[in-house]
Each structure stands twice: as C-alpha cells, then as structure tokens.
C-alpha cells in the first residue's frame, strides 16, 4: 500500500509572520491525518516552518533547488543550504518554473539528482499544456518529461521520489481534470516508470495530482486507484481548506 501524500505549495506567499500564523492554525487540524503532510514554503520561511513543525506530523519542503553544490549561481539556493534550515522535501520542475523561468527537462534532471545526492526528497512535476492535451500529445509530453527527469537514476533513488502530475491548464484556473482523466494520465506515468525501473519501483512510487485539487474534489480524485495524493496550491494557504484536503 502506498501512503498518500498531500503537499502544500505556498508559491510566493506568506511572510515569516504569516507562515507562523498559518502553521499554528494547521497543526491541530491535521494532527491525526492518515496521509503524509508536507508544506513547501518560500526560502525565507523554511527555518521558522521547520522550528514550528518540529515534533509534529508536518514535514517542510522548499519550492526549488539549485543543480550545483555551490558556486557563481546568483540567486540560487543549494540542497545543502535547504537541509541546513530544516527542509526534507523540495518541489522540482513546477510548470510555473518551466513556463516563466526557463526550466527544462535537463535542468529538472540535474536539480533532481542534486536533491537526492543531498538527502532531500524531490517532488518532481510533469504535465501538459492545454494545446498539447487538445492535440492528443499528453502522453508524449509526460513521457518525455518523466524520462528526462529520471535519466541516470537508480531504482534505489526512486524510493525517495514523488511525482506530481499537474496539467498546466488546470493550475490556478479553477479547471480540473476529471478524476478519470487524472487517473488515466497518472497510470500512464506509472507505466513509463515501470519501463525505466521495473514493476516493483513503479508500484511503490507515489504520484500526486496537482491541478487545482481542493476540498470539493479531493475525495473523488483520491478515490482513483493510481492517485496517491495532491500537490495543493491555493487551498494550502487556508488552514481549514488544506486540512479538508488532507482528510479527503
């Protein structure tokens, strides 16, 4: 059985003071959750978030990581820096990073390898644009992104990986893939992983849905056999909404 994992992606929201308030509200609401709970927060809030969640069932993650140990990479944050301030997870390859900041399959692969080398658990995002879905290229796109992200990794590496399938057209738009559409694509992603690493790895791998999951649709999505959790954007910014998703 794969343990469900619900991760909040705060994006560029919440100062340290706001993070402290939100975490204080969230902790008692999810204390008895059956799912694994993660909050991925802005760099500036990681250390405080880690302090506030210490001893609780909430893990803390970052929203990106550099592909190098150190060096002349202005504005980047290394995996060692993230670990030092208490992060255990990190989102890599989010569609906003790909679309707005030029992330590529190659940089996603390099960042993923760097996270794993330093003991961070990557949540690697894959997903298609609306035009790609409408032209029947969904499987082609997610296969390319999946193979690109995990090229050169081992089966042992994959034990610490989470994939988030996020149809780009459903992020922050209020649109959501139907539960059946999401499950179909996630099952396909699992088949790609099976071809790369074998059935045992694919069957153990947790794959989230990341396209506008919220309290209204979480139950239907999580009822699907291949959906193992959610990467939650807007709904993670309100403690009650996020808790409802966690307790789908």
mmCIF file of C-alpha atoms in Angstrom:
data_model
loop_
_atom_site.group_PDB
_atom_site.id
_atom_site.type_symbol
_atom_site.label_atom_id
_atom_site.label_comp_id
_atom_site.label_asym_id
_atom_site.label_seq_id
_atom_site.Cartn_x
_atom_site.Cartn_y
_atom_site.Cartn_z
ATOM 1 C CA UNK A 1 0.000 0.000 0.000
ATOM 2 C CA UNK A 2 1.274 3.461 -0.940
ATOM 3 C CA UNK A 3 0.839 6.015 1.849
ATOM 4 C CA UNK A 4 -0.980 9.075 0.483
ATOM 5 C CA UNK A 5 0.987 12.315 0.496
ATOM 6 C CA UNK A 6 -0.634 15.748 0.486
ATOM 7 C CA UNK A 7 1.804 18.611 -0.081
ATOM 8 C CA UNK A 8 1.023 22.304 0.019
ATOM 9 C CA UNK A 9 2.828 24.608 -2.400
ATOM 10 C CA UNK A 10 2.651 28.099 -0.952
ATOM 11 C CA UNK A 11 4.350 29.644 -4.012
ATOM 12 C CA UNK A 12 5.331 33.318 -3.427
ATOM 13 C CA UNK A 13 3.006 33.777 -0.468
ATOM 14 C CA UNK A 14 3.376 34.258 3.292
ATOM 15 C CA UNK A 15 5.950 36.237 5.212
ATOM 16 C CA UNK A 16 7.500 34.577 8.252
ATOM 17 C CA UNK A 17 4.814 36.113 10.467
ATOM 18 C CA UNK A 18 2.066 34.895 8.156
ATOM 19 C CA UNK A 19 3.672 31.459 7.986
ATOM 20 C CA UNK A 20 3.748 31.264 11.780
ATOM 21 C CA UNK A 21 0.027 32.066 11.956
ATOM 22 C CA UNK A 22 -0.936 29.555 9.257
ATOM 23 C CA UNK A 23 1.145 26.731 10.725
ATOM 24 C CA UNK A 24 -0.276 27.412 14.165
ATOM 25 C CA UNK A 25 -3.782 27.024 12.743
ATOM 26 C CA UNK A 26 -2.904 23.971 10.663
ATOM 27 C CA UNK A 27 -1.101 21.763 13.191
ATOM 28 C CA UNK A 28 -4.089 20.760 15.323
ATOM 29 C CA UNK A 29 -6.304 20.289 12.269
ATOM 30 C CA UNK A 30 -4.062 17.657 10.687
ATOM 31 C CA UNK A 31 -2.519 16.083 13.780
ATOM 32 C CA UNK A 32 -4.406 12.820 13.302
ATOM 33 C CA UNK A 33 -4.164 12.676 9.494
ATOM 34 C CA UNK A 34 -3.672 9.312 7.831
ATOM 35 C CA UNK A 35 -1.862 10.927 4.890
ATOM 36 C CA UNK A 36 1.679 12.263 4.993
ATOM 37 C CA UNK A 37 1.522 16.057 5.246
ATOM 38 C CA UNK A 38 4.098 18.396 3.673
ATOM 39 C CA UNK A 39 4.214 22.180 3.344
ATOM 40 C CA UNK A 40 6.563 23.618 0.720
ATOM 41 C CA UNK A 41 7.238 27.214 1.664
ATOM 42 C CA UNK A 42 9.291 30.184 0.417
ATOM 43 C CA UNK A 43 13.010 30.028 1.215
ATOM 44 C CA UNK A 44 12.734 32.790 3.815
ATOM 45 C CA UNK A 45 10.161 30.826 5.851
ATOM 46 C CA UNK A 46 11.778 27.360 5.794
ATOM 47 C CA UNK A 47 13.750 27.648 9.022
ATOM 48 C CA UNK A 48 10.837 29.068 11.005
ATOM 49 C CA UNK A 49 8.457 26.491 9.491
ATOM 50 C CA UNK A 50 10.830 23.678 10.464
ATOM 51 C CA UNK A 51 11.052 25.002 14.026
ATOM 52 C CA UNK A 52 7.266 25.340 14.307
ATOM 53 C CA UNK A 53 6.559 21.845 12.949
ATOM 54 C CA UNK A 54 9.288 20.035 14.910
ATOM 55 C CA UNK A 55 7.782 17.017 16.650
ATOM 56 C CA UNK A 56 4.606 17.201 14.578
ATOM 57 C CA UNK A 57 3.449 15.141 11.593
ATOM 58 C CA UNK A 58 4.100 18.014 9.160
ATOM 59 C CA UNK A 59 7.237 17.914 7.003
ATOM 60 C CA UNK A 60 8.702 21.041 5.435
ATOM 61 C CA UNK A 61 9.898 21.427 1.868
ATOM 62 C CA UNK A 62 11.312 24.066 -0.462
ATOM 63 C CA UNK A 63 9.933 25.161 -3.821
ATOM 64 C CA UNK A 64 13.112 24.685 -5.863
ATOM 65 C CA UNK A 65 16.780 23.728 -5.518
ATOM 66 C CA UNK A 66 19.980 24.511 -7.432
ATOM 67 C CA UNK A 67 21.674 21.929 -9.658
ATOM 68 C CA UNK A 68 25.125 22.578 -8.171
ATOM 69 C CA UNK A 69 26.750 22.205 -4.758
ATOM 70 C CA UNK A 70 27.986 25.805 -4.722
ATOM 71 C CA UNK A 71 29.476 28.443 -6.980
ATOM 72 C CA UNK A 72 28.708 31.501 -9.093
ATOM 73 C CA UNK A 73 24.945 30.982 -9.372
ATOM 74 C CA UNK A 74 23.460 34.277 -8.232
ATOM 75 C CA UNK A 75 20.046 33.847 -6.664
ATOM 76 C CA UNK A 76 20.161 30.051 -6.406
ATOM 77 C CA UNK A 77 19.895 28.016 -3.193
ATOM 78 C CA UNK A 78 21.765 24.713 -2.821
ATOM 79 C CA UNK A 79 20.468 21.440 -1.420
ATOM 80 C CA UNK A 80 22.906 21.679 1.495
ATOM 81 C CA UNK A 81 21.528 25.114 2.363
ATOM 82 C CA UNK A 82 17.985 23.749 2.323
ATOM 83 C CA UNK A 83 18.878 20.829 4.557
ATOM 84 C CA UNK A 84 20.666 23.140 6.974
ATOM 85 C CA UNK A 85 17.487 25.131 7.616
ATOM 86 C CA UNK A 86 15.273 22.059 8.003
ATOM 87 C CA UNK A 87 13.813 21.182 4.598
ATOM 88 C CA UNK A 88 13.249 17.498 3.839
ATOM 89 C CA UNK A 89 11.286 17.799 0.573
ATOM 90 C CA UNK A 90 11.681 20.016 -2.487
ATOM 91 C CA UNK A 91 9.436 20.727 -5.472
ATOM 92 C CA UNK A 92 11.261 20.492 -8.807
ATOM 93 C CA UNK A 93 10.071 21.352 -12.304
ATOM 94 C CA UNK A 94 6.791 23.026 -11.405
ATOM 95 C CA UNK A 95 5.058 24.303 -14.529
ATOM 96 C CA UNK A 96 5.454 27.886 -13.339
ATOM 97 C CA UNK A 97 9.214 27.314 -13.195
ATOM 98 C CA UNK A 98 9.152 25.759 -16.660
ATOM 99 C CA UNK A 99 6.884 28.392 -18.230
ATOM 100 C CA UNK A 100 8.106 31.583 -16.528
ATOM 101 C CA UNK A 101 11.724 30.862 -15.645
ATOM 102 C CA UNK A 102 13.003 28.635 -18.429
ATOM 103 C CA UNK A 103 13.307 25.316 -16.592
ATOM 104 C CA UNK A 104 13.936 22.449 -18.998
ATOM 105 C CA UNK A 105 13.851 18.671 -18.761
ATOM 106 C CA UNK A 106 17.642 18.806 -18.408
ATOM 107 C CA UNK A 107 17.639 21.314 -15.527
ATOM 108 C CA UNK A 108 14.875 19.316 -13.836
ATOM 109 C CA UNK A 109 17.046 16.179 -14.123
ATOM 110 C CA UNK A 110 20.086 17.985 -12.710
ATOM 111 C CA UNK A 111 18.143 19.503 -9.814
ATOM 112 C CA UNK A 112 16.529 16.145 -9.022
ATOM 113 C CA UNK A 113 19.884 14.386 -8.934
ATOM 114 C CA UNK A 114 21.306 17.104 -6.698
ATOM 115 C CA UNK A 115 18.395 16.866 -4.268
ATOM 116 C CA UNK A 116 18.760 13.100 -3.995
ATOM 117 C CA UNK A 117 22.529 13.312 -3.555
ATOM 118 C CA UNK A 118 21.986 15.547 -0.543
ATOM 119 C CA UNK A 119 19.195 13.547 1.070
ATOM 120 C CA UNK A 120 16.247 15.698 0.033
ATOM 121 C CA UNK A 121 13.089 14.069 -1.323
ATOM 122 C CA UNK A 122 12.113 15.615 -4.665
ATOM 123 C CA UNK A 123 8.513 16.165 -5.726
ATOM 124 C CA UNK A 124 9.027 16.225 -9.496
ATOM 125 C CA UNK A 125 6.313 17.872 -11.572
ATOM 126 C CA UNK A 126 5.229 16.823 -15.053
ATOM 127 C CA UNK A 127 2.248 17.912 -17.111
ATOM 128 C CA UNK A 128 0.952 19.157 -20.425
ATOM 129 C CA UNK A 129 -0.312 22.477 -21.766
ATOM 130 C CA UNK A 130 -3.938 22.816 -22.899
ATOM 131 C CA UNK A 131 -2.829 22.902 -26.544
ATOM 132 C CA UNK A 132 -0.884 19.682 -26.036
ATOM 133 C CA UNK A 133 -3.876 17.912 -24.483
ATOM 134 C CA UNK A 134 -6.207 19.137 -27.225
ATOM 135 C CA UNK A 135 -3.819 17.890 -29.906
ATOM 136 C CA UNK A 136 -3.531 14.455 -28.311
ATOM 137 C CA UNK A 137 0.061 14.877 -27.100
ATOM 138 C CA UNK A 138 -0.479 14.390 -23.354
ATOM 139 C CA UNK A 139 1.241 11.006 -23.200
ATOM 140 C CA UNK A 140 4.098 12.145 -25.440
ATOM 141 C CA UNK A 141 4.745 15.165 -23.208
ATOM 142 C CA UNK A 142 4.593 13.418 -19.844
ATOM 143 C CA UNK A 143 6.715 10.541 -21.144
ATOM 144 C CA UNK A 144 9.413 12.956 -22.321
ATOM 145 C CA UNK A 145 9.345 14.860 -19.040
ATOM 146 C CA UNK A 146 9.395 11.701 -16.913
ATOM 147 C CA UNK A 147 12.203 10.052 -18.851
ATOM 148 C CA UNK A 148 14.130 13.333 -18.844
ATOM 149 C CA UNK A 149 13.774 13.907 -15.108
ATOM 150 C CA UNK A 150 14.922 10.444 -14.045
ATOM 151 C CA UNK A 151 17.554 9.566 -16.629
ATOM 152 C CA UNK A 152 20.613 8.171 -14.882
ATOM 153 C CA UNK A 153 18.890 7.492 -11.564
ATOM 154 C CA UNK A 154 18.762 4.090 -9.900
ATOM 155 C CA UNK A 155 15.857 2.083 -8.531
ATOM 156 C CA UNK A 156 17.131 2.943 -5.038
ATOM 157 C CA UNK A 157 16.996 6.661 -5.895
ATOM 158 C CA UNK A 158 13.370 6.322 -6.936
ATOM 159 C CA UNK A 159 12.385 5.149 -3.447
ATOM 160 C CA UNK A 160 12.736 8.776 -2.332
ATOM 161 C CA UNK A 161 10.975 10.387 -5.307
ATOM 162 C CA UNK A 162 7.400 11.647 -5.546
ATOM 163 C CA UNK A 163 5.901 12.648 -8.910
ATOM 164 C CA UNK A 164 3.217 15.310 -9.220
ATOM 165 C CA UNK A 165 1.124 15.217 -12.388
ATOM 166 C CA UNK A 166 -0.041 18.758 -12.953
ATOM 167 C CA UNK A 167 -1.911 19.527 -16.161
ATOM 168 C CA UNK A 168 -0.792 23.094 -16.757
ATOM 169 C CA UNK A 169 -4.256 24.122 -17.943
ATOM 170 C CA UNK A 170 -5.716 23.182 -14.534
ATOM 171 C CA UNK A 171 -3.324 25.123 -12.285
ATOM 172 C CA UNK A 172 -4.839 28.179 -10.668
ATOM 173 C CA UNK A 173 -7.593 28.287 -13.286
ATOM 174 C CA UNK A 174 -10.329 26.563 -11.330
ATOM 175 C CA UNK A 175 -10.420 23.955 -14.086
ATOM 176 C CA UNK A 176 -9.705 20.416 -13.025
ATOM 177 C CA UNK A 177 -9.148 17.255 -14.981
ATOM 178 C CA UNK A 178 -11.909 14.804 -14.214
ATOM 179 C CA UNK A 179 -10.916 12.150 -11.706
ATOM 180 C CA UNK A 180 -10.878 9.635 -14.533
ATOM 181 C CA UNK A 181 -8.710 11.843 -16.781
ATOM 182 C CA UNK A 182 -6.230 12.439 -13.972
ATOM 183 C CA UNK A 183 -6.066 8.747 -13.086
ATOM 184 C CA UNK A 184 -5.595 7.717 -16.704
ATOM 185 C CA UNK A 185 -2.599 10.015 -17.157
ATOM 186 C CA UNK A 186 -1.096 9.097 -13.794
ATOM 187 C CA UNK A 187 -1.434 5.409 -14.658
ATOM 188 C CA UNK A 188 0.416 6.148 -17.896
ATOM 189 C CA UNK A 189 3.204 7.948 -15.998
ATOM 190 C CA UNK A 190 3.467 4.889 -13.754
ATOM 191 C CA UNK A 191 3.861 2.713 -16.860
ATOM 192 C CA UNK A 192 6.730 4.909 -18.062
ATOM 193 C CA UNK A 193 8.454 4.476 -14.694
ATOM 194 C CA UNK A 194 7.855 0.716 -14.949
ATOM 195 C CA UNK A 195 9.616 0.644 -18.311
ATOM 196 C CA UNK A 196 12.560 2.563 -16.825
ATOM 197 C CA UNK A 197 12.949 0.878 -13.432
ATOM 198 C CA UNK A 198 10.691 -2.175 -13.270
ATOM 199 C CA UNK A 199 7.311 -3.043 -11.785
ATOM 200 C CA UNK A 200 8.410 -3.020 -8.149
ATOM 201 C CA UNK A 201 9.602 0.588 -8.322
ATOM 202 C CA UNK A 202 6.551 1.718 -10.307
ATOM 203 C CA UNK A 203 4.108 0.063 -7.935
ATOM 204 C CA UNK A 204 5.746 1.662 -4.891
ATOM 205 C CA UNK A 205 6.081 5.151 -6.407
ATOM 206 C CA UNK A 206 3.679 7.784 -5.125
ATOM 207 C CA UNK A 207 2.167 10.016 -7.816
ATOM 208 C CA UNK A 208 0.154 13.077 -6.830
ATOM 209 C CA UNK A 209 -2.394 15.072 -8.775
ATOM 210 C CA UNK A 210 -1.502 18.738 -8.926
ATOM 211 C CA UNK A 211 -4.193 20.612 -10.814
ATOM 212 C CA UNK A 212 -6.489 22.651 -8.566
ATOM 213 C CA UNK A 213 -7.245 19.928 -6.015
ATOM 214 C CA UNK A 214 -9.471 21.396 -3.319
ATOM 215 C CA UNK A 215 -11.942 20.316 -0.617
ATOM 216 C CA UNK A 216 -14.718 19.926 -3.198
ATOM 217 C CA UNK A 217 -12.941 17.473 -5.491
ATOM 218 C CA UNK A 218 -10.320 15.805 -3.282
ATOM 219 C CA UNK A 219 -12.485 12.825 -2.331
ATOM 220 C CA UNK A 220 -13.285 11.904 -5.935
ATOM 221 C CA UNK A 221 -9.693 12.320 -7.060
ATOM 222 C CA UNK A 222 -8.249 10.354 -4.153
ATOM 223 C CA UNK A 223 -10.695 7.508 -4.762
ATOM 224 C CA UNK A 224 -8.883 6.715 -8.011
ATOM 225 C CA UNK A 225 -6.510 3.743 -7.783
ATOM 226 C CA UNK A 226 -3.400 5.447 -9.183
ATOM 227 C CA UNK A 227 -3.714 8.843 -7.453
ATOM 228 C CA UNK A 228 -1.651 8.842 -4.264
ATOM 229 C CA UNK A 229 -2.034 12.424 -3.105
ATOM 230 C CA UNK A 230 -2.109 16.025 -4.160
ATOM 231 C CA UNK A 231 0.198 18.976 -4.710
ATOM 232 C CA UNK A 232 -2.030 21.757 -3.459
ATOM 233 C CA UNK A 233 -1.684 25.405 -4.428
ATOM 234 C CA UNK A 234 -4.373 27.896 -3.444
ATOM 235 C CA UNK A 235 -6.149 25.596 -0.998
ATOM 236 C CA UNK A 236 -2.927 25.195 1.014
ATOM 237 C CA UNK A 237 -2.990 28.873 2.011
ATOM 238 C CA UNK A 238 -6.038 28.427 4.258
ATOM 239 C CA UNK A 239 -5.611 26.018 7.143
ATOM 240 C CA UNK A 240 -9.183 24.731 7.100
ATOM 241 C CA UNK A 241 -9.200 24.146 3.329
ATOM 242 C CA UNK A 242 -5.859 22.375 3.377
ATOM 243 C CA UNK A 243 -6.905 20.226 6.316
ATOM 244 C CA UNK A 244 -10.059 19.189 4.452
ATOM 245 C CA UNK A 245 -7.921 18.036 1.514
ATOM 246 C CA UNK A 246 -5.529 16.212 3.844
ATOM 247 C CA UNK A 247 -8.541 14.413 5.349
ATOM 248 C CA UNK A 248 -10.229 13.821 1.996
#
